[in-house]
Amino acid sequence: MIFRLRLGFGLVLFNFLLCLIAWGIGQAQSATNPLVFWSRQHDTYALIVVDPQRLLQLRAAPSPNLLVTSLPLTSPTGKQVVFEVFQSGNQGLYLSDRTGRALYTTDFAWQDRLPGWSPDGEKLVFWSNRTGQWHLYLMQTPFTSLQKITTQSAMIPYNNPSWSPDGESIALWFWRPGIGNSIYLLNVGSGDMRDIRNFVQTAADMAWSPDSRQIAFRSIRDYTAEISLLDIVQEATYNLSENAAIDFQPVWSPDGRQIAFVSNRGGSGNIYLMSSTGEDAHPLSPDGGWSPAWSPDGHQIAFTSRRNGLDALYLIDTDGTHLQRIATLNQQHVFLGWYAPRQ
């Protein structure tokens, strides 16, 4: 879904700073980590931060200036945020740190698109056509250097890069003439590309395992969406969910032992858990849900659900107990993630 709105980044990022200061206060008072989601209510858009223990909601309300065309992409540490923006007929990026200082803004003579964060939140990759052809670029943040890290020609990117947790590889999706849609693993250090089309023909919702040795993804098998696993070391794929239902949105637990996902095998979308080998698949909560996110300590899962006519953000322990509603949503809210800020 493309959001068309105009943001005054000076005010947004000033308010965003206030939110992050409040995060620090929350961290000092509890061991929890902030949940972040994107809100749209009528003509008002906001980043909302929730302290899951104190149920404190903080809003950074934007005002008109730049046309934003994507959901905000927050760094893994929650310290930086990047938006895709539109100006002068081109798509670009606007990146800011938590102090409200602009780190990078596209020169709209070209296009910058489809960003992806490094696992430590210190680097950003994105696609750009600044040389006349699309290439992947690596930016150090704060913006101190910019490096082109692909050499192939005639690439047309069509998805955000996905960085492995160990920082060594990036999964890329792009189209090339005579080849078609391709999925590659890029070695960040050497720039070498590894073609994984022979193992992964169709893939979406790709999620790296914490040890960077496997990727869970949504595949299409016999016209049904399944949760599959790519073992990068053994160069093999496995069907984990093996169910006639529609399964999607796999998310690894922090220890890599379990995968949460969404399935309609009970008749409607619901959060399920299974082992990383596909065993013991079971519903986490009986009343529906989607967009699961693990807490950084692996003890809880946040998810969105519609219950009693209301959309809301919920928390539940991974054993299915202690369900609590922590924020009421509307149909224009999008849950972004659960973050563990670093100093």
Short mmCIF file of C-alpha atoms in Angstrom, two decimals:
data_model
loop_
_atom_site.label_atom_id
_atom_site.label_comp_id
_atom_site.label_asym_id
_atom_site.label_seq_id
_atom_site.Cartn_x
_atom_site.Cartn_y
_atom_site.Cartn_z
CA MET A 1 0.00 0.00 0.00
CA ILE A 2 1.40 3.36 -1.02
CA PHE A 3 0.85 6.19 1.40
CA ARG A 4 0.51 9.62 -0.19
CA LEU A 5 1.15 12.28 2.38
CA ARG A 6 3.26 15.31 2.94
CA LEU A 7 5.60 15.45 5.89
CA GLY A 8 7.39 18.36 7.52
CA PHE A 9 10.49 16.52 8.61
CA GLY A 10 11.71 19.25 10.89
CA LEU A 11 8.66 18.86 13.12
CA VAL A 12 8.46 15.10 12.62
CA LEU A 13 12.00 14.44 13.66
CA PHE A 14 11.88 16.86 16.56
CA ASN A 15 8.89 14.94 17.86
CA PHE A 16 10.62 11.69 16.98
CA LEU A 17 13.50 12.79 19.22
CA LEU A 18 11.05 13.34 22.05
CA CYS A 19 9.73 9.83 21.53
CA LEU A 20 13.22 8.38 21.66
CA ILE A 21 14.03 10.30 24.83
CA ALA A 22 10.91 8.78 26.31
CA TRP A 23 12.16 5.38 25.14
CA GLY A 24 15.30 5.93 27.19
CA ILE A 25 13.20 6.80 30.23
CA GLY A 26 11.18 3.65 29.71
CA GLN A 27 14.37 1.62 29.44
CA ALA A 28 15.63 3.01 32.74
CA GLN A 29 12.38 2.10 34.49
CA SER A 30 11.76 -1.32 32.99
CA ALA A 31 13.41 -4.12 31.05
CA THR A 32 10.99 -3.77 28.15
CA ASN A 33 11.71 -2.62 24.62
CA PRO A 34 9.56 -0.32 22.49
CA LEU A 35 7.01 -1.40 19.89
CA VAL A 36 6.63 0.93 16.92
CA PHE A 37 3.81 1.23 14.43
CA TRP A 38 2.65 3.61 11.71
CA SER A 39 -0.73 5.25 12.14
CA ARG A 40 -3.12 6.90 9.73
CA GLN A 41 -6.29 8.48 11.09
CA HIS A 42 -8.21 10.52 8.53
CA ASP A 43 -5.55 12.96 7.22
CA THR A 44 -3.19 12.56 10.20
CA TYR A 45 -0.14 10.29 10.01
CA ALA A 46 2.18 9.40 12.85
CA LEU A 47 4.88 7.14 14.18
CA ILE A 48 3.61 5.72 17.48
CA VAL A 49 5.87 4.24 20.14
CA VAL A 50 4.43 1.90 22.77
CA ASP A 51 6.08 0.84 26.02
CA PRO A 52 4.62 -2.69 26.35
CA GLN A 53 4.99 -2.77 30.14
CA ARG A 54 3.59 0.64 31.06
CA LEU A 55 1.25 0.75 28.01
CA LEU A 56 2.52 4.26 27.28
CA GLN A 57 1.79 5.57 23.77
CA LEU A 58 3.76 8.47 22.31
CA ARG A 59 2.94 10.13 19.00
CA ALA A 60 5.15 12.01 16.54
CA ALA A 61 2.65 13.91 14.39
CA PRO A 62 3.91 15.00 10.97
CA SER A 63 2.96 18.15 9.07
CA PRO A 64 3.04 18.89 5.30
CA ASN A 65 6.26 19.29 3.29
CA LEU A 66 7.54 16.21 1.40
CA LEU A 67 5.53 13.53 -0.38
CA VAL A 68 6.17 10.15 1.28
CA THR A 69 5.43 7.00 -0.74
CA SER A 70 6.37 4.14 1.59
CA LEU A 71 6.13 2.95 5.13
CA PRO A 72 8.99 4.25 7.29
CA LEU A 73 11.84 1.78 7.68
CA THR A 74 13.26 2.01 11.18
CA SER A 75 16.79 0.80 11.89
CA PRO A 76 17.15 -2.40 13.98
CA THR A 77 18.19 -0.29 16.97
CA GLY A 78 15.33 2.17 16.54
CA LYS A 79 17.81 5.06 16.31
CA GLN A 80 17.29 6.03 12.67
CA VAL A 81 14.42 6.11 10.20
CA VAL A 82 14.35 6.24 6.40
CA PHE A 83 11.44 7.12 4.12
CA GLU A 84 10.95 6.82 0.39
CA VAL A 85 9.89 10.24 -0.89
CA PHE A 86 8.82 11.74 -4.22
CA GLN A 87 9.95 15.04 -5.69
CA SER A 88 10.67 16.47 -9.15
CA GLY A 89 9.34 13.34 -10.84
CA ASN A 90 11.73 10.97 -9.04
CA GLN A 91 11.65 8.63 -6.06
CA GLY A 92 14.25 9.25 -3.37
CA LEU A 93 15.22 8.62 0.25
CA TYR A 94 15.16 10.80 3.34
CA LEU A 95 17.24 9.51 6.26
CA SER A 96 17.47 11.02 9.73
CA ASP A 97 19.09 10.07 13.01
CA ARG A 98 17.37 10.21 16.39
CA THR A 99 18.49 13.78 17.05
CA GLY A 100 16.46 15.01 14.09
CA ARG A 101 19.59 15.64 12.02
CA ALA A 102 19.20 14.80 8.33
CA LEU A 103 21.86 12.27 7.33
CA TYR A 104 20.98 11.92 3.68
CA THR A 105 18.53 13.30 1.15
CA THR A 106 18.43 12.14 -2.44
CA ASP A 107 19.56 14.50 -5.17
CA PHE A 108 16.35 14.25 -7.17
CA ALA A 109 18.25 14.34 -10.47
CA TRP A 110 18.23 10.54 -10.04
CA GLN A 111 16.33 7.92 -8.06
CA ASP A 112 17.22 6.14 -4.80
CA ARG A 113 14.85 3.36 -3.78
CA LEU A 114 14.23 0.18 -1.75
CA PRO A 115 16.49 0.60 1.32
CA GLY A 116 17.62 -2.13 3.71
CA TRP A 117 19.36 -1.82 7.10
CA SER A 118 22.41 -3.71 8.30
CA PRO A 119 21.77 -5.75 11.46
CA ASP A 120 23.76 -3.31 13.62
CA GLY A 121 21.86 -0.31 12.22
CA GLU A 122 25.10 1.41 11.17
CA LYS A 123 24.81 0.88 7.39
CA LEU A 124 22.10 1.27 4.79
CA VAL A 125 21.92 -0.32 1.36
CA PHE A 126 19.62 0.91 -1.38
CA TRP A 127 19.14 0.78 -5.13
CA SER A 128 20.02 3.84 -7.23
CA ASN A 129 20.12 4.68 -10.95
CA ARG A 130 22.53 7.61 -10.52
CA THR A 131 24.94 6.14 -13.10
CA GLY A 132 22.18 5.56 -15.65
CA GLN A 133 21.72 1.92 -14.58
CA TRP A 134 20.39 0.44 -11.36
CA HIS A 135 23.01 -0.64 -8.82
CA LEU A 136 23.07 -1.41 -5.12
CA TYR A 137 24.88 1.14 -2.94
CA LEU A 138 26.22 0.86 0.59
CA MET A 139 26.05 3.92 2.84
CA GLN A 140 27.77 4.34 6.19
CA THR A 141 25.50 6.17 8.66
CA PRO A 142 25.92 8.93 9.68
CA PHE A 143 26.51 9.61 5.99
CA THR A 144 30.30 9.51 5.61
CA SER A 145 30.76 7.35 2.51
CA LEU A 146 28.85 5.80 -0.37
CA GLN A 147 30.02 2.69 -2.23
CA LYS A 148 28.58 0.93 -5.30
CA ILE A 149 28.67 -2.79 -4.53
CA THR A 150 27.14 -4.39 -7.64
CA THR A 151 28.71 -4.59 -11.09
CA GLN A 152 26.06 -6.42 -13.13
CA SER A 153 24.28 -4.43 -15.84
CA ALA A 154 20.61 -4.08 -16.81
CA MET A 155 19.23 -4.92 -13.38
CA ILE A 156 15.75 -3.76 -12.40
CA PRO A 157 15.19 -4.17 -8.63
CA TYR A 158 11.76 -5.05 -7.31
CA ASN A 159 12.08 -5.64 -3.57
CA ASN A 160 13.94 -4.32 -0.53
CA PRO A 161 17.31 -5.98 0.17
CA SER A 162 17.34 -8.32 3.18
CA TRP A 163 20.57 -8.33 5.22
CA SER A 164 21.69 -11.47 7.08
CA PRO A 165 22.05 -11.15 10.89
CA ASP A 166 25.81 -11.77 10.71
CA GLY A 167 26.14 -8.85 8.28
CA GLU A 168 27.95 -10.93 5.65
CA SER A 169 25.21 -11.50 3.04
CA ILE A 170 22.31 -9.62 1.47
CA ALA A 171 19.40 -11.30 -0.32
CA LEU A 172 18.52 -9.38 -3.49
CA TRP A 173 15.58 -9.56 -5.88
CA PHE A 174 15.91 -8.14 -9.39
CA TRP A 175 15.02 -8.69 -13.04
CA ARG A 176 17.52 -9.00 -15.90
CA PRO A 177 16.85 -9.39 -19.62
CA GLY A 178 17.16 -12.97 -20.80
CA ILE A 179 17.11 -14.21 -17.20
CA GLY A 180 13.91 -12.84 -15.73
CA ASN A 181 13.24 -12.52 -12.03
CA SER A 182 16.27 -13.56 -9.99
CA ILE A 183 17.10 -14.06 -6.32
CA TYR A 184 20.75 -13.75 -5.36
CA LEU A 185 22.85 -13.72 -2.22
CA LEU A 186 25.42 -10.92 -2.31
CA ASN A 187 28.61 -11.31 -0.30
CA VAL A 188 29.06 -7.88 1.29
CA GLY A 189 32.83 -8.17 1.60
CA SER A 190 33.72 -9.50 -1.85
CA GLY A 191 30.77 -8.34 -3.92
CA ASP A 192 30.31 -11.87 -5.31
CA MET A 193 26.78 -12.89 -6.28
CA ARG A 194 25.40 -16.35 -5.55
CA ASP A 195 22.45 -17.41 -7.70
CA ILE A 196 19.87 -19.30 -5.62
CA ARG A 197 17.20 -19.60 -8.33
CA ASN A 198 17.80 -23.35 -8.54
CA PHE A 199 16.72 -23.69 -4.92
CA VAL A 200 14.16 -20.90 -4.59
CA GLN A 201 11.86 -20.40 -7.59
CA THR A 202 9.23 -18.23 -5.94
CA ALA A 203 9.76 -16.53 -2.61
CA ALA A 204 8.23 -13.82 -0.47
CA ASP A 205 8.24 -12.92 3.23
CA MET A 206 11.90 -13.98 3.39
CA ALA A 207 13.30 -14.11 6.94
CA TRP A 208 16.89 -14.94 7.89
CA SER A 209 17.55 -17.33 10.76
CA PRO A 210 19.49 -15.76 13.66
CA ASP A 211 22.60 -17.79 12.75
CA SER A 212 22.41 -16.64 9.08
CA ARG A 213 22.54 -20.24 7.84
CA GLN A 214 18.90 -20.53 6.75
CA ILE A 215 16.11 -18.43 5.25
CA ALA A 216 12.44 -19.09 5.92
CA PHE A 217 10.13 -17.85 3.18
CA ARG A 218 6.66 -18.11 1.69
CA SER A 219 6.64 -20.34 -1.37
CA ILE A 220 3.85 -21.39 -3.73
CA ARG A 221 3.42 -25.14 -3.99
CA ASP A 222 0.44 -26.66 -5.81
CA TYR A 223 -1.24 -23.24 -5.80
CA THR A 224 -0.96 -23.03 -2.01
CA ALA A 225 1.27 -20.74 0.08
CA GLU A 226 3.61 -22.74 2.31
CA ILE A 227 6.39 -21.89 4.75
CA SER A 228 9.59 -23.27 3.25
CA LEU A 229 13.19 -23.25 4.40
CA LEU A 230 16.34 -22.64 2.38
CA ASP A 231 19.42 -24.21 3.95
CA ILE A 232 22.20 -22.05 2.54
CA VAL A 233 25.01 -24.37 3.64
CA GLN A 234 23.46 -27.59 2.29
CA GLU A 235 21.91 -25.83 -0.73
CA ALA A 236 18.53 -27.48 -0.17
CA THR A 237 14.95 -26.40 0.46
CA TYR A 238 12.35 -27.98 2.71
CA ASN A 239 8.60 -27.53 3.10
CA LEU A 240 8.11 -26.77 6.79
CA SER A 241 4.37 -26.21 7.02
CA GLU A 242 3.11 -28.95 4.65
CA ASN A 243 -0.52 -27.96 4.95
CA ALA A 244 -3.32 -27.32 2.47
CA ALA A 245 -4.01 -23.98 4.15
CA ILE A 246 -2.39 -20.65 3.30
CA ASP A 247 0.72 -20.07 5.45
CA PHE A 248 2.76 -16.85 5.36
CA GLN A 249 4.71 -14.20 7.35
CA PRO A 250 7.35 -16.46 8.97
CA VAL A 251 9.31 -14.85 11.82
CA TRP A 252 12.18 -16.53 13.69
CA SER A 253 12.47 -16.59 17.46
CA PRO A 254 15.63 -14.84 18.73
CA ASP A 255 17.20 -18.21 19.62
CA GLY A 256 16.34 -19.73 16.23
CA ARG A 257 14.42 -22.65 17.72
CA GLN A 258 10.91 -21.62 16.68
CA ILE A 259 9.12 -19.86 13.85
CA ALA A 260 5.93 -17.86 14.26
CA PHE A 261 3.75 -17.52 11.18
CA VAL A 262 0.22 -16.75 10.02
CA SER A 263 -2.09 -19.48 8.73
CA ASN A 264 -5.75 -19.81 7.81
CA ARG A 265 -5.80 -23.52 8.58
CA GLY A 266 -8.40 -22.89 11.30
CA GLY A 267 -10.70 -21.12 8.85
CA SER A 268 -9.30 -17.61 9.33
CA GLY A 269 -5.90 -15.98 9.77
CA ASN A 270 -4.24 -16.82 13.06
CA ILE A 271 -0.78 -16.83 14.67
CA TYR A 272 0.86 -20.25 14.78
CA LEU A 273 4.11 -21.51 16.27
CA MET A 274 6.24 -24.41 15.07
CA SER A 275 9.75 -25.65 15.63
CA SER A 276 12.42 -24.55 13.17
CA THR A 277 12.20 -28.06 11.67
CA GLY A 278 8.44 -27.75 11.06
CA GLU A 279 7.27 -29.88 13.97
CA ASP A 280 4.60 -29.17 16.59
CA ALA A 281 2.68 -26.50 14.64
CA HIS A 282 -0.06 -25.10 16.87
CA PRO A 283 -2.14 -21.92 17.20
CA LEU A 284 -0.87 -19.39 19.71
CA SER A 285 -4.22 -17.70 20.29
CA PRO A 286 -7.68 -18.92 19.24
CA ASP A 287 -9.19 -15.66 18.00
CA GLY A 288 -7.16 -14.66 14.96
CA GLY A 289 -4.09 -12.53 14.32
CA TRP A 290 -1.41 -11.46 11.88
CA SER A 291 1.91 -9.53 11.67
CA PRO A 292 3.69 -11.44 14.48
CA ALA A 293 6.85 -9.99 16.07
CA TRP A 294 8.99 -11.63 18.76
CA SER A 295 10.10 -9.70 21.80
CA PRO A 296 13.90 -9.30 21.90
CA ASP A 297 14.08 -11.73 24.84
CA GLY A 298 11.94 -14.33 23.01
CA HIS A 299 9.35 -14.61 25.78
CA GLN A 300 6.45 -12.80 24.11
CA ILE A 301 4.94 -12.21 20.69
CA ALA A 302 3.20 -9.03 19.61
CA PHE A 303 0.57 -9.26 16.89
CA THR A 304 -2.42 -7.44 15.47
CA SER A 305 -5.94 -8.85 15.62
CA ARG A 306 -9.56 -7.84 15.12
CA ARG A 307 -11.71 -8.85 18.09
CA ASN A 308 -15.15 -7.67 19.14
CA GLY A 309 -15.21 -5.33 16.15
CA LEU A 310 -11.95 -3.59 17.12
CA ASP A 311 -8.48 -3.80 15.58
CA ALA A 312 -5.79 -3.83 18.26
CA LEU A 313 -2.16 -4.65 19.03
CA TYR A 314 -1.82 -7.58 21.44
CA LEU A 315 0.90 -9.22 23.50
CA ILE A 316 0.94 -12.89 24.47
CA ASP A 317 3.46 -15.17 26.14
CA THR A 318 4.85 -17.85 23.84
CA ASP A 319 3.10 -20.57 25.87
CA GLY A 320 -0.25 -18.97 24.98
CA THR A 321 -0.88 -17.31 28.35
CA HIS A 322 -1.15 -13.70 29.54
CA LEU A 323 -2.87 -12.26 26.49
CA GLN A 324 -3.27 -8.48 26.77
CA ARG A 325 -4.43 -5.73 24.47
CA ILE A 326 -1.97 -2.83 24.57
CA ALA A 327 -3.18 -0.47 21.83
CA THR A 328 -6.37 0.04 19.86
CA LEU A 329 -5.76 0.40 16.13
CA ASN A 330 -7.73 1.25 13.04
CA GLN A 331 -7.53 -0.21 9.55
CA GLN A 332 -4.79 2.24 8.59
CA HIS A 333 -2.37 1.23 11.37
CA VAL A 334 0.65 -0.83 10.33
CA PHE A 335 2.76 -2.60 12.94
CA LEU A 336 6.46 -2.01 12.19
CA GLY A 337 8.37 -4.01 14.79
CA TRP A 338 9.78 -4.54 18.26
CA TYR A 339 13.14 -2.92 18.89
CA ALA A 340 16.01 -3.26 21.34
CA PRO A 341 17.74 0.15 21.39
CA ARG A 342 21.51 0.11 21.89
CA GLN A 343 23.58 2.80 23.52
#
